[in-house]
Amino acid sequence: MSTYSVARSVTHNFSKRLNPIAQGLKRAPKPDRIIFDRTLRPGFYKTGVASRLPAAYFKYQIKPGELPPNYHWLKPAGEWTLREHTGERVRADTLPIPVHYPPESQMGLWGGEGIIRGYKKSNRGRNVRFKKFWKPYLLKYTLYSEILGREFKDVTVTPKTLDLIDEAYGFDFYILKTSPNEMRSLLGMKLKRHMLLALARQGSLYPDDPQKKAKILKKYGKFIVPEEEAEWCGLTKSEAIEKQKRIDAVLNPIRPLQDVYTEELVNKLRAANLGGTEYDLDTEAAKKRSRPLFERIFGDSSPTEDDKTKR
């Protein structure tokens, strides 16, 4: 008998023993409906606290599915193009180049630029290639904000950022005009938040120089938004959730059940007035009873005023 036939017979005998066991097991219930399309699945902002976030928060967020700015590739004019050397007619590559934004880019102003990962051909062979990363050229610059009236030293920028600031006619105009998708910087959105709040409140905007204040309001008047909207600008996901929780706590305060039941019990005892005893949780006796067990047994070990004077 060959090795193949022996292995086949062993496998057949083993499967015969497992079939009765498998038939006796209960199958897992099938779900009512399987959503294969990820866009139709309930997302993070459709349930819980995140579902109550206002529209002002999403106004200053990157829209889902929005592509980064087109700084790294030239979109072809048509669907077909000609090869440079052979003149062969081929289909044009219309897919955008994927750009990676590292955490360091959030602490600077890279102007929408990022790190590109790709391949580079080698001169050693015809079909030999190796991985390569194209990184932006980073600089350290000091930027001045006219609205905030202060300098920001050693800000990481790129030559593209400096060109965009010149095109916007100023650092403040660049921050206020640029959308979150084009900026791609948490630092930039935080600066926009402080600028919008300064323009909305107007009380902290050059309080000792009325002429300068009037000039700033006239120059940047079209960017003024309500203070309630400006407070949601530049918030991360966790910060927005915490802010919404604080708003919910003020609108719908939730008391622990222990406090509720304690208050009900005290009210019942007051109504019964057993033995003429007054029940008040705010009295000195109640405060003494609420002391830690160690202090109730051995007394307060903290020095009194007399002990301090003796020393």
Backbone as numpy.savetxt, mean C-alpha at the origin, in Angstrom:
# Nx Ny Nz CAx CAy CAz Cx Cy Cz
10.30 -65.37 -16.87 9.45 -64.18 -16.87 10.34 -62.94 -16.87
10.01 -61.99 -17.71 10.83 -60.79 -17.82 10.55 -59.84 -16.66
11.45 -58.90 -16.52 11.31 -57.91 -15.44 10.09 -57.03 -15.66
9.77 -56.74 -16.91 8.61 -55.90 -17.22 7.32 -56.56 -16.79
7.18 -57.89 -17.08 5.95 -58.60 -16.72 5.81 -58.73 -15.21
6.93 -58.91 -14.49 6.86 -58.98 -13.02 6.40 -57.66 -12.43
6.96 -56.58 -12.92 6.56 -55.26 -12.42 5.11 -54.95 -12.73
4.66 -55.40 -13.92 3.27 -55.16 -14.30 2.31 -55.94 -13.42
2.66 -57.20 -13.09 1.79 -58.01 -12.24 1.73 -57.46 -10.82
2.86 -56.97 -10.31 2.87 -56.37 -8.96 2.00 -55.12 -8.92
2.11 -54.31 -9.96 1.30 -53.09 -10.02 -0.18 -53.42 -10.12
-0.51 -54.49 -10.89 -1.92 -54.88 -11.05 -2.49 -55.38 -9.73
-1.74 -56.20 -9.00 -2.22 -56.69 -7.71 -2.37 -55.57 -6.69
-1.46 -54.62 -6.73 -1.53 -53.50 -5.78 -2.74 -52.62 -6.06
-3.03 -52.38 -7.35 -4.19 -51.56 -7.70 -5.50 -52.26 -7.38
-5.53 -53.61 -7.49 -6.74 -54.35 -7.14 -7.05 -54.21 -5.66
-6.04 -54.14 -4.83 -6.28 -53.98 -3.40 -6.70 -52.55 -3.04
-6.23 -51.58 -3.81 -6.56 -50.18 -3.49 -7.94 -49.77 -4.00
-8.46 -50.44 -5.02 -9.75 -50.04 -5.58 -10.89 -50.12 -4.58
-11.06 -51.20 -3.79 -12.15 -51.21 -2.80 -11.99 -50.12 -1.74
-10.74 -49.81 -1.38 -10.54 -48.76 -0.38 -10.92 -47.41 -0.96
-10.53 -47.15 -2.20 -10.84 -45.87 -2.83 -12.33 -45.70 -3.05
-13.04 -46.78 -3.35 -14.47 -46.67 -3.57 -15.23 -46.34 -2.28
-14.69 -46.77 -1.14 -15.36 -46.49 0.13 -15.14 -45.08 0.64
-14.14 -44.37 0.11 -13.87 -43.00 0.57 -14.89 -42.03 -0.01
-15.22 -41.00 0.78 -16.16 -39.98 0.32 -15.42 -38.96 -0.54
-16.00 -38.66 -1.63 -15.41 -37.66 -2.52 -15.69 -36.26 -2.00
-14.75 -35.36 -2.25 -14.92 -33.98 -1.83 -16.04 -33.33 -2.63
-16.89 -32.55 -1.99 -17.98 -31.90 -2.73 -17.44 -30.90 -3.74
-18.04 -30.86 -4.89 -17.63 -29.94 -5.93 -18.16 -28.53 -5.63
-17.40 -27.52 -5.94 -17.90 -26.15 -5.71 -19.05 -25.83 -6.64
-19.89 -24.89 -6.20 -21.06 -24.51 -7.01 -20.64 -23.91 -8.35
-19.62 -23.07 -8.28 -19.20 -22.40 -9.51 -17.72 -22.09 -9.41
-16.96 -22.43 -10.42 -15.53 -22.16 -10.47 -15.31 -20.97 -11.39
-14.67 -19.92 -10.84 -14.40 -18.71 -11.61 -12.96 -18.80 -12.13
-12.84 -19.10 -13.40 -11.51 -19.21 -13.99 -10.93 -17.85 -14.35
-11.79 -16.87 -14.63 -11.32 -15.55 -15.00 -10.94 -14.78 -13.73
-9.67 -14.40 -13.58 -9.23 -13.71 -12.38 -9.86 -12.34 -12.24
-10.20 -11.72 -13.34 -10.80 -10.39 -13.27 -12.20 -10.41 -12.67
-12.87 -11.58 -12.72 -14.22 -11.68 -12.18 -14.24 -12.15 -10.74
-13.09 -12.55 -10.18 -13.05 -13.00 -8.81 -13.14 -11.81 -7.85
-13.75 -12.01 -6.68 -13.80 -10.90 -5.72 -12.41 -10.54 -5.23
-12.04 -9.29 -5.40 -10.69 -8.86 -5.05 -10.60 -8.35 -3.63
-9.45 -7.74 -3.34 -9.17 -7.26 -1.99 -10.09 -6.11 -1.61
-10.45 -5.26 -2.59 -11.24 -4.07 -2.30 -12.75 -4.32 -2.40
-13.19 -5.57 -2.44 -14.61 -5.87 -2.54 -15.19 -6.46 -1.27
-14.35 -6.74 -0.29 -14.82 -7.32 0.96 -14.12 -6.63 2.13
-14.77 -6.63 3.29 -14.17 -6.14 4.51 -14.05 -4.62 4.55
-13.05 -4.16 5.30 -12.84 -2.72 5.48 -12.45 -2.06 4.17
-11.71 -2.78 3.32 -11.25 -2.19 2.06 -12.41 -1.84 1.13
-13.55 -2.50 1.28 -14.69 -2.20 0.41 -15.33 -0.85 0.75
-14.98 -0.27 1.90 -15.57 1.01 2.30 -14.63 2.19 2.05
-13.51 1.96 1.39 -12.60 3.06 1.08 -13.26 4.02 0.09
-13.06 5.33 0.27 -13.72 6.30 -0.62 -13.06 6.37 -1.99
-13.74 7.05 -2.89 -13.22 7.20 -4.25 -11.98 8.09 -4.28
-11.81 8.95 -3.28 -10.62 9.82 -3.25 -9.34 9.02 -3.10
-9.41 7.87 -2.44 -8.20 7.03 -2.29 -7.80 6.43 -3.63
-8.77 5.93 -4.40 -8.46 5.29 -5.68 -8.08 6.32 -6.75
-8.41 7.58 -6.53 -8.05 8.61 -7.50 -6.54 8.77 -7.60
-5.84 8.52 -6.50 -4.38 8.69 -6.46 -3.67 7.35 -6.38
-4.27 6.32 -6.97 -3.66 5.00 -7.03 -3.51 4.57 -8.48
-2.59 3.64 -8.72 -2.40 3.11 -10.08 -3.59 2.23 -10.42
-4.20 2.48 -11.56 -5.37 1.70 -11.97 -4.96 0.27 -12.29
-5.81 -0.71 -11.97 -5.45 -2.11 -12.26 -5.34 -2.35 -13.76
-4.26 -3.00 -14.15 -4.03 -3.29 -15.56 -3.39 -2.16 -16.33
-3.09 -1.04 -15.68 -2.49 0.09 -16.38 -1.00 -0.15 -16.59
-0.54 0.04 -17.81 0.86 -0.21 -18.16 1.73 0.95 -17.72
3.00 0.69 -17.42 3.92 1.78 -17.04 4.16 2.71 -18.22
4.73 3.88 -17.97 4.96 4.84 -19.07 5.91 4.26 -20.13
5.67 4.68 -21.35 6.42 4.15 -22.49 7.72 4.94 -22.64
8.71 4.61 -21.80 10.01 5.26 -21.85 11.10 4.35 -22.39
10.85 3.05 -22.46 11.91 2.09 -22.74 11.79 1.43 -24.11
10.77 1.71 -24.87 10.64 1.08 -26.18 9.78 1.97 -27.06
9.95 1.80 -28.36 9.19 2.57 -29.35 8.12 1.67 -29.94
6.90 2.07 -29.80 5.78 1.29 -30.33 5.80 1.36 -31.86
5.75 0.20 -32.54 5.79 0.22 -34.02 4.56 0.90 -34.59
4.77 1.48 -35.77 3.68 2.21 -36.41 2.59 1.29 -36.93
2.94 0.10 -37.38 1.96 -0.83 -37.91 2.14 -2.22 -37.35
1.35 -3.14 -37.89 1.41 -4.52 -37.41 2.57 -5.28 -38.03
3.04 -4.82 -39.20 4.15 -5.49 -39.90 5.31 -4.51 -40.06
6.50 -5.06 -40.14 7.70 -4.26 -40.33 8.70 -5.03 -41.18
9.77 -4.38 -41.59 10.82 -4.98 -42.42 12.09 -5.13 -41.60
12.77 -6.24 -41.78 14.04 -6.44 -41.11 15.08 -5.49 -41.68
16.00 -5.08 -40.83 16.97 -4.06 -41.22 17.95 -4.57 -42.27
18.44 -5.81 -42.14 19.49 -6.31 -43.02 18.93 -7.07 -44.23
17.90 -7.86 -44.01 17.41 -8.71 -45.10 16.23 -8.11 -45.84
15.53 -7.15 -45.23 14.34 -6.59 -45.87 13.14 -7.52 -45.83
13.21 -8.57 -45.04 12.10 -9.51 -44.94 10.94 -8.89 -44.17
9.73 -9.16 -44.64 8.53 -8.62 -43.99 8.11 -9.56 -42.86
8.13 -9.06 -41.63 7.79 -9.87 -40.46 6.80 -9.09 -39.60
6.17 -9.84 -38.71 5.21 -9.21 -37.80 5.96 -8.39 -36.74
5.49 -7.20 -36.48 6.14 -6.32 -35.52 5.86 -6.77 -34.09
6.81 -6.54 -33.23 6.69 -6.89 -31.82 6.00 -5.74 -31.09
4.72 -5.92 -30.79 3.93 -4.86 -30.15 3.81 -5.03 -28.65
4.43 -6.07 -28.08 4.35 -6.27 -26.64 5.30 -5.31 -25.94
4.85 -4.62 -24.90 5.76 -3.69 -24.20 6.81 -4.45 -23.41
7.92 -3.79 -23.18 9.01 -4.38 -22.42 8.65 -4.36 -20.93
8.71 -5.50 -20.25 8.40 -5.51 -18.81 9.47 -4.76 -18.02
9.01 -3.91 -17.12 9.90 -3.08 -16.31 9.71 -3.45 -14.85
10.82 -3.61 -14.14 10.78 -3.94 -12.72 11.14 -2.70 -11.91
10.31 -2.41 -10.89 10.54 -1.28 -10.01 10.94 -1.80 -8.63
12.21 -1.74 -8.27 12.66 -2.26 -6.97 12.18 -1.37 -5.84
12.29 -1.85 -4.59 11.89 -1.00 -3.45 12.67 0.31 -3.36
13.91 0.33 -3.85 14.69 1.56 -3.80 14.08 2.66 -4.66
13.35 2.28 -5.71 12.75 3.29 -6.56 11.63 4.05 -5.87
11.03 3.45 -4.82 9.95 4.12 -4.11 10.47 5.24 -3.21
11.74 5.19 -2.84 12.32 6.21 -1.99 13.03 7.29 -2.79
12.85 7.31 -4.09 13.46 8.32 -4.95 12.47 8.74 -6.02
12.95 9.54 -6.95 12.15 9.99 -8.09 12.86 9.55 -9.36
12.49 8.38 -9.83 13.14 7.82 -11.02 12.43 8.24 -12.31
11.37 8.98 -12.22 10.69 9.46 -13.42 10.04 8.38 -14.24
9.60 7.29 -13.63 8.97 6.20 -14.36 9.94 5.18 -14.91
11.24 5.41 -14.76 12.22 4.44 -15.23 12.39 3.32 -14.22
12.82 2.17 -14.71 13.04 1.02 -13.85 14.13 0.13 -14.41
14.20 -1.06 -13.88 15.21 -2.05 -14.28 14.59 -2.98 -15.32
15.32 -3.18 -16.40 14.87 -4.06 -17.49 15.75 -5.30 -17.51
15.11 -6.44 -17.53 15.83 -7.71 -17.59 15.69 -8.28 -18.99
16.80 -8.66 -19.56 16.77 -9.23 -20.90 18.00 -10.08 -21.17
18.29 -10.24 -22.45 19.42 -11.07 -22.89 20.24 -10.30 -23.91
21.50 -10.60 -23.92 22.41 -9.98 -24.87 23.19 -11.05 -25.60
23.32 -10.87 -26.89 24.03 -11.85 -27.70 25.52 -11.81 -27.42
26.11 -12.97 -27.46 27.55 -13.07 -27.23 28.28 -13.16 -28.56
29.50 -12.65 -28.58 30.32 -12.72 -29.78 31.02 -14.06 -29.95
30.91 -14.94 -28.97 31.62 -16.22 -29.03 30.93 -17.19 -29.98
29.62 -17.16 -30.01 28.90 -18.09 -30.86 27.69 -17.45 -31.49
27.09 -18.17 -32.41 25.96 -17.60 -33.13 24.70 -17.58 -32.29
24.45 -18.65 -31.55 23.22 -18.76 -30.77 23.50 -18.71 -29.26
24.53 -18.03 -28.88 24.89 -17.92 -27.46 24.43 -16.56 -26.95
23.78 -16.57 -25.81 23.33 -15.33 -25.18 23.47 -15.46 -23.67
23.46 -14.33 -23.00 23.57 -14.32 -21.54 22.64 -13.24 -21.00
22.28 -13.41 -19.72 21.36 -12.47 -19.09 22.04 -11.12 -18.88
21.21 -10.08 -18.96 21.70 -8.72 -18.76 20.60 -7.87 -18.15
21.01 -6.96 -17.25 20.09 -6.03 -16.62 20.47 -4.61 -17.02
19.50 -3.87 -17.53 19.70 -2.47 -17.86 19.13 -1.62 -16.74
19.99 -0.86 -16.08 19.61 -0.06 -14.92 19.67 1.43 -15.27
18.80 2.23 -14.67 18.86 3.67 -14.94 20.06 4.31 -14.27
20.48 5.42 -14.83 21.60 6.18 -14.27 21.06 7.07 -13.16
21.54 6.85 -11.94 21.00 7.53 -10.75 21.93 8.66 -10.33
21.30 9.75 -9.86 22.01 10.93 -9.39 21.44 11.37 -8.05
22.22 12.13 -7.32 21.78 12.73 -6.06 21.64 14.24 -6.26
20.42 14.74 -6.05 20.16 16.15 -6.28 19.41 16.74 -5.09
19.52 18.06 -4.92 18.74 18.80 -3.93 17.62 19.53 -4.64
16.39 19.26 -4.26 15.21 19.82 -4.91 14.49 20.76 -3.93
13.98 21.86 -4.46 13.32 22.88 -3.64 11.84 22.94 -4.00
11.00 22.92 -2.97 9.56 23.02 -3.14 9.11 24.42 -2.76
8.47 25.10 -3.68 8.00 26.46 -3.42 6.77 26.46 -2.53
5.93 25.45 -2.64 4.72 25.39 -1.82 5.07 25.08 -0.37
5.92 24.08 -0.17 6.30 23.69 1.19 7.37 24.61 1.77
8.09 25.35 0.93 9.08 26.29 1.40 10.29 25.64 2.04
10.76 24.54 1.50 11.92 23.84 2.07 12.64 23.06 0.98
13.87 22.65 1.29 14.68 21.87 0.38 14.66 20.40 0.78
14.81 19.54 -0.21 14.91 18.10 0.00 16.27 17.67 -0.55
17.17 17.35 0.36 18.55 17.06 -0.03 18.73 15.58 -0.34
19.67 15.33 -1.23 20.11 13.97 -1.60 18.93 13.10 -2.04
18.11 13.65 -2.92 17.01 12.87 -3.51 17.55 12.12 -4.72
17.28 10.83 -4.78 17.75 10.02 -5.90 16.88 10.28 -7.12
17.46 10.79 -8.18 16.74 11.11 -9.41 17.51 10.52 -10.59
16.89 10.59 -11.74 17.48 10.16 -13.00 17.52 11.35 -13.95
18.32 11.31 -14.99 18.29 12.39 -15.98 16.90 12.59 -16.58
16.13 11.52 -16.70 14.76 11.65 -17.20 13.91 12.48 -16.25
14.11 12.33 -14.94 13.35 13.12 -13.97 13.68 14.60 -14.11
14.95 14.93 -14.30 15.33 16.33 -14.46 14.73 16.93 -15.73
14.67 16.13 -16.78 14.04 16.62 -18.01 12.54 16.85 -17.81
11.88 15.94 -17.08 10.45 16.11 -16.82 10.17 17.32 -15.95
11.05 17.60 -14.99 10.88 18.79 -14.14 11.02 20.06 -14.98
11.97 20.06 -15.92 12.12 21.22 -16.79 10.92 21.39 -17.72
10.37 20.26 -18.19 9.20 20.35 -19.07 7.97 20.86 -18.31
7.88 20.55 -17.02 6.74 21.00 -16.21 6.93 22.40 -15.66
8.10 23.03 -15.90 8.41 24.38 -15.42 8.44 24.45 -13.90
9.07 23.44 -13.27 9.24 23.52 -11.83 9.00 22.19 -11.15
9.61 22.05 -9.97 9.49 20.81 -9.21 8.06 20.62 -8.69
7.45 21.70 -8.20 6.08 21.58 -7.67 5.09 21.22 -8.78
5.25 21.83 -9.94 4.35 21.50 -11.06 4.52 20.04 -11.49
5.76 19.56 -11.46 5.99 18.15 -11.85 5.29 17.20 -10.88
5.40 17.46 -9.58 4.76 16.57 -8.59 3.25 16.63 -8.69
2.69 17.81 -8.87 1.23 17.96 -8.89 0.61 17.47 -10.20
1.35 17.59 -11.31 0.78 17.21 -12.61 0.93 15.71 -12.89
1.98 15.10 -12.41 2.29 13.72 -12.79 1.33 12.75 -12.11
0.83 11.80 -12.88 -0.08 10.78 -12.34 0.72 9.71 -11.59
0.06 8.94 -10.73 0.77 7.88 -10.00 1.41 6.84 -10.92
0.77 6.56 -12.07 1.33 5.57 -12.98 2.62 6.06 -13.61
2.70 7.34 -13.93 3.90 7.88 -14.54 5.00 8.16 -13.52
4.61 8.45 -12.29 5.61 8.76 -11.26 6.25 7.49 -10.71
5.42 6.50 -10.34 5.91 5.22 -9.82 6.85 5.42 -8.63
6.44 6.26 -7.70 7.30 6.58 -6.55 6.42 6.88 -5.35
6.69 6.22 -4.24 5.98 6.52 -3.00 6.41 7.88 -2.44
7.67 8.22 -2.59 8.14 9.54 -2.15 7.43 10.65 -2.90
7.26 10.49 -4.20 6.57 11.50 -4.98 5.12 11.67 -4.55
4.43 10.57 -4.23 3.04 10.67 -3.80 2.93 11.28 -2.40
3.92 11.01 -1.53 3.92 11.65 -0.22 4.13 13.16 -0.36
5.02 13.57 -1.26 5.21 14.99 -1.50 3.95 15.64 -2.06
3.26 14.94 -2.94 2.01 15.47 -3.48 0.97 15.61 -2.37
0.94 14.67 -1.44 -0.01 14.76 -0.33 0.24 16.02 0.51
1.52 16.27 0.86 1.83 17.45 1.68 1.55 18.74 0.92
1.81 18.75 -0.38 1.52 19.95 -1.16 0.03 20.22 -1.25
-0.77 19.18 -1.49 -2.22 19.37 -1.57 -2.81 19.79 -0.24
-2.29 19.23 0.86 -2.79 19.63 2.18 -2.42 21.07 2.49
-1.21 21.49 2.10 -0.81 22.88 2.33 -1.68 23.85 1.53
-2.03 23.47 0.29 -2.89 24.33 -0.51 -4.32 24.32 -0.02
-4.78 23.19 0.52 -6.17 23.10 0.99 -6.37 23.83 2.31
-5.42 23.72 3.23 -5.58 24.35 4.54 -5.29 25.85 4.50
-4.26 26.25 3.77 -3.91 27.66 3.55 -3.53 28.39 4.82
-3.76 27.81 5.98 -3.39 28.49 7.22 -1.92 28.40 7.50
-1.31 27.25 7.15 0.12 27.04 7.36 0.95 27.43 6.15
0.35 28.07 5.17 1.05 28.44 3.93 1.56 29.87 4.06
2.84 30.01 4.39 3.48 31.31 4.56 2.63 32.25 5.43
2.45 31.92 6.71 1.61 32.78 7.56 2.20 34.17 7.80
3.54 34.32 7.70 4.18 35.61 7.96 4.39 36.44 6.70
4.00 35.91 5.55 4.23 36.63 4.29 2.95 36.55 3.45
2.03 37.47 3.62 0.76 37.42 2.87 0.94 37.55 1.36
1.91 38.34 0.93 2.13 38.50 -0.51 2.61 37.20 -1.14
3.53 36.52 -0.47 4.01 35.23 -0.97 2.88 34.20 -0.99
2.03 34.24 0.04 0.91 33.31 0.10 -0.07 33.54 -1.05
-0.39 34.81 -1.32 -1.31 35.12 -2.42 -0.70 34.71 -3.77
0.61 34.88 -3.91 1.28 34.49 -5.16 1.22 32.97 -5.36
1.44 32.21 -4.28 1.40 30.75 -4.38 0.00 30.26 -4.71
-1.00 30.83 -4.06 -2.39 30.41 -4.32 -2.82 30.74 -5.74
-2.34 31.85 -6.28 -2.68 32.20 -7.65 -1.96 31.31 -8.65
-0.72 30.94 -8.33 0.09 30.14 -9.25 -0.38 28.69 -9.30
-0.73 28.13 -8.15 -1.13 26.73 -8.07 -2.61 26.58 -7.70
-3.42 27.55 -8.06 -4.83 27.52 -7.68 -5.62 26.39 -8.32
-5.23 25.97 -9.52 -6.00 24.92 -10.20 -5.79 23.54 -9.59
-4.82 23.40 -8.71 -4.56 22.11 -8.07 -5.19 21.99 -6.69
-5.90 23.02 -6.24 -6.49 22.99 -4.91 -7.69 22.02 -4.89
-7.69 21.12 -3.94 -8.77 20.14 -3.75 -9.22 20.23 -2.30
-10.40 19.70 -1.97 -10.83 19.70 -0.56 -9.85 18.94 0.33
-9.80 19.34 1.58 -8.87 18.72 2.52 -9.20 17.25 2.74
-10.51 16.90 2.74 -10.89 15.50 2.93 -10.36 14.61 1.81
-10.26 15.16 0.60 -9.72 14.39 -0.52 -8.20 14.32 -0.47
-7.57 15.43 -0.07 -6.10 15.46 -0.03 -5.54 14.53 1.03
-6.31 14.25 2.09 -5.80 13.37 3.14 -5.66 11.93 2.66
-6.34 11.53 1.61 -6.24 10.17 1.09 -5.16 10.02 0.04
-4.51 11.08 -0.33 -3.48 11.02 -1.37 -2.19 10.47 -0.77
-1.53 9.58 -1.51 -0.23 9.07 -1.10 -0.25 8.04 0.00
-1.39 7.50 0.35 -1.46 6.50 1.41 -1.23 5.11 0.82
-0.48 4.30 1.54 -0.32 2.91 1.13 -1.58 2.12 1.49
-1.61 0.87 1.10 -2.79 0.05 1.35 -3.03 -0.11 2.86
-1.99 -0.38 3.61 -2.15 -0.57 5.05 -2.53 0.74 5.74
-1.95 1.86 5.30 -2.30 3.15 5.90 -3.75 3.52 5.62
-4.23 3.23 4.42 -5.62 3.53 4.09 -6.58 2.67 4.92
-6.22 1.41 5.14 -7.07 0.53 5.95 -7.14 1.03 7.39
-6.00 1.44 7.96 -5.99 1.95 9.33 -6.80 3.24 9.43
-6.70 4.10 8.44 -7.47 5.35 8.46 -8.96 5.06 8.38
-9.36 4.11 7.54 -10.77 3.76 7.44 -11.28 3.12 8.74
-10.43 2.35 9.41 -10.82 1.76 10.69 -11.07 2.84 11.74
-10.24 3.87 11.76 -10.46 4.96 12.71 -11.75 5.71 12.41
-12.05 5.88 11.12 -13.31 6.54 10.75 -14.50 5.68 11.17
-14.42 4.38 10.95 -15.50 3.49 11.37 -15.68 3.47 12.88
-14.56 3.57 13.62 -14.66 3.56 15.09 -15.37 4.80 15.60
-15.21 5.93 14.90 -15.90 7.16 15.32 -17.37 7.12 14.94
-17.67 6.64 13.73 -19.06 6.60 13.28 -19.85 5.49 13.96
-19.26 4.32 14.10 -19.93 3.18 14.72 -19.06 2.62 15.84
-19.08 3.27 17.01 -18.23 2.78 18.10 -18.67 1.41 18.59
-17.72 0.53 18.76 -17.99 -0.83 19.22 -17.41 -0.99 20.62
-18.28 -1.27 21.59 -17.85 -1.46 22.97 -17.64 -2.94 23.25
-16.64 -3.29 24.03 -16.46 -4.70 24.40 -17.66 -5.20 25.21
-17.99 -6.47 25.02 -19.14 -7.03 25.74 -18.91 -7.04 27.25
-17.66 -7.11 27.69 -17.39 -7.09 29.11 -17.85 -5.77 29.74
-17.60 -4.65 29.04 -18.04 -3.35 29.56 -19.56 -3.24 29.54
-20.18 -3.78 28.48 -21.64 -3.71 28.39 -22.29 -4.51 29.51
-21.82 -5.74 29.73 -22.42 -6.59 30.77 -22.12 -6.05 32.17
-20.95 -5.46 32.37 -20.63 -4.86 33.67 -21.55 -3.69 33.97
-21.82 -2.86 32.98 -22.72 -1.73 33.18 -24.14 -2.20 33.46
-24.59 -3.24 32.77 -25.93 -3.78 33.03 -26.03 -4.35 34.45
-24.98 -5.05 34.88 -25.00 -5.62 36.23 -25.03 -4.52 37.30
-24.25 -3.46 37.11 -24.24 -2.36 38.07 -25.60 -1.68 38.12
-26.24 -1.50 36.97 -27.57 -0.88 36.96 -28.61 -1.74 37.67
-28.50 -3.06 37.50 -29.44 -3.95 38.20 -29.23 -3.90 39.71
-27.97 -3.86 40.14 -27.69 -3.79 41.58 -28.13 -2.46 42.17
-27.99 -1.40 41.40 -28.47 -0.10 41.88 -29.98 -0.09 42.01
-30.65 -0.71 41.03 -32.10 -0.75 41.10 -32.59 -1.59 42.26
-31.91 -2.70 42.54 -32.32 -3.55 43.66 -32.00 -2.90 44.99
-30.86 -2.14 45.07 -30.45 -1.44 46.29 -30.38 -2.42 47.46
-29.63 -3.48 47.29 -29.53 -4.51 48.32 -28.71 -3.99 49.48
-29.34 -3.92 50.66 -28.64 -3.51 51.86 -28.23 -2.05 51.86
-28.82 -1.25 51.02 -28.47 0.16 50.98 -27.08 0.45 50.46
-26.46 -0.50 49.78 -25.10 -0.32 49.27 -25.15 0.40 47.93
-24.30 1.39 47.77 -24.21 2.11 46.51 -23.09 1.51 45.67
-23.40 1.27 44.43 -22.43 0.67 43.50 -22.03 1.74 42.50
-20.78 2.10 42.57 -20.25 3.12 41.67 -18.85 2.70 41.26
-18.65 2.56 39.99 -17.36 2.11 39.51 -16.31 3.22 39.54
-16.73 4.45 39.78 -15.80 5.56 39.77 -15.35 5.98 41.17
-15.79 5.33 42.22 -15.42 5.71 43.58 -14.00 5.27 43.88
-13.48 5.80 44.99 -12.13 5.44 45.40 -12.04 3.98 45.79
-13.13 3.46 46.40 -13.11 2.05 46.79 -13.02 1.15 45.57
-13.72 1.54 44.51 -13.65 0.73 43.29 -12.26 0.79 42.68
-11.63 1.96 42.77 -10.28 2.07 42.24 -9.29 1.23 43.05
-9.51 1.18 44.41 -8.63 0.38 45.23 -8.82 -1.11 44.94
-10.08 -1.50 44.71 -10.33 -2.91 44.41 -9.74 -3.31 43.06
-9.58 -2.35 42.16 -9.04 -2.66 40.84 -7.52 -2.67 40.80
-6.86 -2.47 41.99 -5.41 -2.50 42.00 -4.89 -3.91 41.75
-3.65 -4.05 41.37 -3.08 -5.39 41.17 -3.07 -6.18 42.47
-3.06 -7.49 42.36 -3.12 -8.38 43.52 -1.91 -8.18 44.42
-0.73 -7.94 43.87 0.49 -7.76 44.66 0.36 -6.54 45.57
-0.21 -5.44 45.05 -0.36 -4.24 45.85 -1.46 -4.39 46.91
-2.52 -5.15 46.58 -3.58 -5.35 47.57 -3.10 -6.19 48.75
-2.13 -7.08 48.52 -1.64 -7.95 49.60 -0.55 -7.25 50.40
0.45 -6.67 49.73 1.61 -6.11 50.42 1.57 -4.59 50.53
0.55 -3.97 49.93 0.48 -2.52 50.00 1.26 -1.89 48.88
1.11 -0.58 48.80 1.78 0.18 47.75 3.24 0.38 48.14
4.15 -0.11 47.30 5.58 -0.02 47.59 6.21 1.27 47.11
5.42 2.13 46.44 5.97 3.38 45.95 6.18 4.35 47.10
7.24 5.14 47.12 7.52 6.05 48.23 6.48 7.18 48.31
6.07 7.49 49.55 5.10 8.55 49.80 5.82 9.89 49.86
5.01 10.97 50.06 5.59 12.31 50.14 6.44 12.47 51.40
5.99 11.81 52.55 6.78 11.89 53.78 8.13 11.22 53.63
8.12 10.07 52.93 9.40 9.38 52.72 10.34 10.20 51.87
9.77 10.90 50.89 10.61 11.73 50.03 11.23 12.89 50.80
10.43 13.49 51.75 10.96 14.62 52.52 12.03 14.15 53.49
11.86 12.91 54.05 12.87 12.39 54.97 14.20 12.18 54.26
14.10 11.71 53.01 15.33 11.51 52.26 16.03 12.82 51.94
